[in-house]
Amino acid sequence: MISRRILRVKVMQILYANSLSEGENVATLQKQLTQKIDKTKQLYFVYLQYLIQVCEYVILDASKRANKFIPTEEDKNVNKDLADNLVLKLLTNSDELKEIQKHFKIKSFIDAGLVKKLFNELKTKEKYVKYCKLEKKEKRDEVDILRYILRRIIGTNELLDEALAEHFINIDDDHFLCLQSLQKIIKSFGKTDDKEFLKSILLEREETEEITFAKELINNYISKEKELNSIIEIRLKNWDMDRVSVVDIILLKMAISEFLYFPYIPLKVSINEYIDISKEYSTEKSKDFINGILDKTMKDLKSEGKIKKLGRGLINN
């Protein structure tokens, strides 16, 4: 779930905060990274729990309607198929998920009133009405309705965003990542056995290589900072350093660190990644500035024989 793009952003945020303070050591910054990753995973499981709760709410809704003082025939025959969704059943029967919920204290983030509002919104949607009318639901139907709920009900609800923003300060960065990851994994349901599917959706496959990359990025940034500063300062002779944003300097140093100390990452991958990050997190002119500096730096360092790429890192260099 945690891509290198997301990890680069998290490292940038940590280094930016560190630049505003007295400066922490590498171990402390790496610990902060781990905490940020755990917080992202916690948000992911909160969204998963909202999905489960919305689907299960159909039972409560049906019960309330059947127990009206004068229930209609429609009230007596509410479709409850959503609660029997194949993916949902697999998740609610998972002891591993129960342990994860306890570990991250997921249920403390669930607002019953919001669950009701989300379900009531779902009931009005043509997609849900069509789902309920299906006499026989295939795996594709079960998957499609869950992905729809994530995308169109949970993912677009402003009240839910506001409630979660109080607990997750990086929700603007992680919102799309978590919901997109859930949709992607749910889409894979039925393509492997249930055990493998659960491993995927419960994030049991540790992204060791990616997290090691992010920790090494922090380590090299701090331990090689003098060298990185000197490389940048030479290329900024025609620029007023005071007018260059702190974020841009951090992104430049991170990118050059990848040039020099990450032999398996292609140069163009590093350049494109940091240009894209600058578009979202820095000034309007940053992308052109960063592109120009990195392109010149890359050519200079290559001609000086300081860049040595191996394996995949040789691609498109």
PDB file of N, CA and C in Angstrom, residues 85-87 127 131 134 136-148 151 183 186-191:
ATOM      1  N   ASN A  85     -22.584  -9.964   1.809  1.00  0.00           N
ATOM      2  CA  ASN A  85     -21.553  -9.825   0.789  1.00  0.00           C
ATOM      3  C   ASN A  85     -20.383 -10.767   1.077  1.00  0.00           C
ATOM      4  N   LEU A  86     -19.893 -11.448   0.050  1.00  0.00           N
ATOM      5  CA  LEU A  86     -18.850 -12.453   0.226  1.00  0.00           C
ATOM      6  C   LEU A  86     -17.571 -11.886   0.831  1.00  0.00           C
ATOM      7  N   VAL A  87     -17.174 -10.715   0.375  1.00  0.00           N
ATOM      8  CA  VAL A  87     -15.964 -10.076   0.907  1.00  0.00           C
ATOM      9  C   VAL A  87     -16.183  -9.695   2.362  1.00  0.00           C
ATOM     10  N   LYS A 127     -27.105   2.777  -8.249  1.00  0.00           N
ATOM     11  CA  LYS A 127     -26.191   1.620  -8.218  1.00  0.00           C
ATOM     12  C   LYS A 127     -26.629   0.625  -7.152  1.00  0.00           C
ATOM     13  N   TYR A 131     -28.265  -3.166  -7.498  1.00  0.00           N
ATOM     14  CA  TYR A 131     -27.605  -4.278  -6.790  1.00  0.00           C
ATOM     15  C   TYR A 131     -28.644  -5.099  -6.026  1.00  0.00           C
ATOM     16  N   LEU A 134     -30.799  -7.533  -8.145  1.00  0.00           N
ATOM     17  CA  LEU A 134     -30.178  -8.693  -8.782  1.00  0.00           C
ATOM     18  C   LEU A 134     -30.625  -9.974  -8.090  1.00  0.00           C
ATOM     19  N   LYS A 136     -29.463 -13.051  -8.680  1.00  0.00           N
ATOM     20  CA  LYS A 136     -28.264 -13.821  -8.355  1.00  0.00           C
ATOM     21  C   LYS A 136     -27.065 -12.898  -8.485  1.00  0.00           C
ATOM     22  N   LYS A 137     -26.318 -12.756  -7.402  1.00  0.00           N
ATOM     23  CA  LYS A 137     -25.183 -11.834  -7.389  1.00  0.00           C
ATOM     24  C   LYS A 137     -23.879 -12.602  -7.612  1.00  0.00           C
ATOM     25  N   GLU A 138     -23.172 -12.228  -8.658  1.00  0.00           N
ATOM     26  CA  GLU A 138     -21.879 -12.835  -8.955  1.00  0.00           C
ATOM     27  C   GLU A 138     -20.800 -12.137  -8.121  1.00  0.00           C
ATOM     28  N   LYS A 139     -19.600 -12.743  -8.113  1.00  0.00           N
ATOM     29  CA  LYS A 139     -18.488 -12.126  -7.378  1.00  0.00           C
ATOM     30  C   LYS A 139     -18.230 -10.707  -7.866  1.00  0.00           C
ATOM     31  N   ARG A 140     -18.359 -10.513  -9.167  1.00  0.00           N
ATOM     32  CA  ARG A 140     -18.136  -9.177  -9.726  1.00  0.00           C
ATOM     33  C   ARG A 140     -19.108  -8.158  -9.135  1.00  0.00           C
ATOM     34  N   ASP A 141     -20.364  -8.559  -8.944  1.00  0.00           N
ATOM     35  CA  ASP A 141     -21.367  -7.667  -8.358  1.00  0.00           C
ATOM     36  C   ASP A 141     -21.022  -7.326  -6.910  1.00  0.00           C
ATOM     37  N   GLU A 142     -20.562  -8.350  -6.174  1.00  0.00           N
ATOM     38  CA  GLU A 142     -20.194  -8.144  -4.767  1.00  0.00           C
ATOM     39  C   GLU A 142     -19.015  -7.177  -4.642  1.00  0.00           C
ATOM     40  N   VAL A 143     -18.064  -7.337  -5.539  1.00  0.00           N
ATOM     41  CA  VAL A 143     -16.880  -6.481  -5.547  1.00  0.00           C
ATOM     42  C   VAL A 143     -17.240  -5.068  -5.976  1.00  0.00           C
ATOM     43  N   ASP A 144     -18.034  -4.944  -7.031  1.00  0.00           N
ATOM     44  CA  ASP A 144     -18.368  -3.626  -7.583  1.00  0.00           C
ATOM     45  C   ASP A 144     -19.110  -2.747  -6.582  1.00  0.00           C
ATOM     46  N   ILE A 145     -20.024  -3.321  -5.810  1.00  0.00           N
ATOM     47  CA  ILE A 145     -20.793  -2.503  -4.870  1.00  0.00           C
ATOM     48  C   ILE A 145     -19.910  -1.997  -3.733  1.00  0.00           C
ATOM     49  N   LEU A 146     -18.958  -2.822  -3.292  1.00  0.00           N
ATOM     50  CA  LEU A 146     -18.047  -2.378  -2.226  1.00  0.00           C
ATOM     51  C   LEU A 146     -17.131  -1.260  -2.723  1.00  0.00           C
ATOM     52  N   ARG A 147     -16.633  -1.424  -3.926  1.00  0.00           N
ATOM     53  CA  ARG A 147     -15.767  -0.387  -4.497  1.00  0.00           C
ATOM     54  C   ARG A 147     -16.555   0.906  -4.721  1.00  0.00           C
ATOM     55  N   TYR A 148     -17.824   0.775  -5.087  1.00  0.00           N
ATOM     56  CA  TYR A 148     -18.678   1.945  -5.270  1.00  0.00           C
ATOM     57  C   TYR A 148     -18.884   2.673  -3.932  1.00  0.00           C
ATOM     58  N   ARG A 151     -15.739   4.538  -3.093  1.00  0.00           N
ATOM     59  CA  ARG A 151     -15.457   5.652  -4.004  1.00  0.00           C
ATOM     60  C   ARG A 151     -16.485   6.767  -3.917  1.00  0.00           C
ATOM     61  N   GLN A 183      -9.801  -0.137  -2.781  1.00  0.00           N
ATOM     62  CA  GLN A 183     -10.526  -0.473  -4.006  1.00  0.00           C
ATOM     63  C   GLN A 183      -9.738  -1.451  -4.873  1.00  0.00           C
ATOM     64  N   ILE A 186      -9.708  -4.964  -3.156  1.00  0.00           N
ATOM     65  CA  ILE A 186     -11.031  -5.594  -3.252  1.00  0.00           C
ATOM     66  C   ILE A 186     -11.308  -6.063  -4.680  1.00  0.00           C
ATOM     67  N   LYS A 187     -10.828  -5.314  -5.643  1.00  0.00           N
ATOM     68  CA  LYS A 187     -11.010  -5.708  -7.045  1.00  0.00           C
ATOM     69  C   LYS A 187     -10.345  -7.052  -7.341  1.00  0.00           C
ATOM     70  N   SER A 188      -9.312  -7.396  -6.574  1.00  0.00           N
ATOM     71  CA  SER A 188      -8.585  -8.648  -6.800  1.00  0.00           C
ATOM     72  C   SER A 188      -9.287  -9.859  -6.172  1.00  0.00           C
ATOM     73  N   PHE A 189     -10.385  -9.631  -5.459  1.00  0.00           N
ATOM     74  CA  PHE A 189     -11.101 -10.727  -4.792  1.00  0.00           C
ATOM     75  C   PHE A 189     -11.525 -11.779  -5.821  1.00  0.00           C
ATOM     76  N   GLY A 190     -11.224 -13.033  -5.502  1.00  0.00           N
ATOM     77  CA  GLY A 190     -11.583 -14.134  -6.389  1.00  0.00           C
ATOM     78  C   GLY A 190     -10.479 -14.537  -7.340  1.00  0.00           C
ATOM     79  N   LYS A 191      -9.447 -13.687  -7.463  1.00  0.00           N
ATOM     80  CA  LYS A 191      -8.336 -13.999  -8.361  1.00  0.00           C
ATOM     81  C   LYS A 191      -7.276 -14.862  -7.669  1.00  0.00           C
TER      82      LYS A 191
END
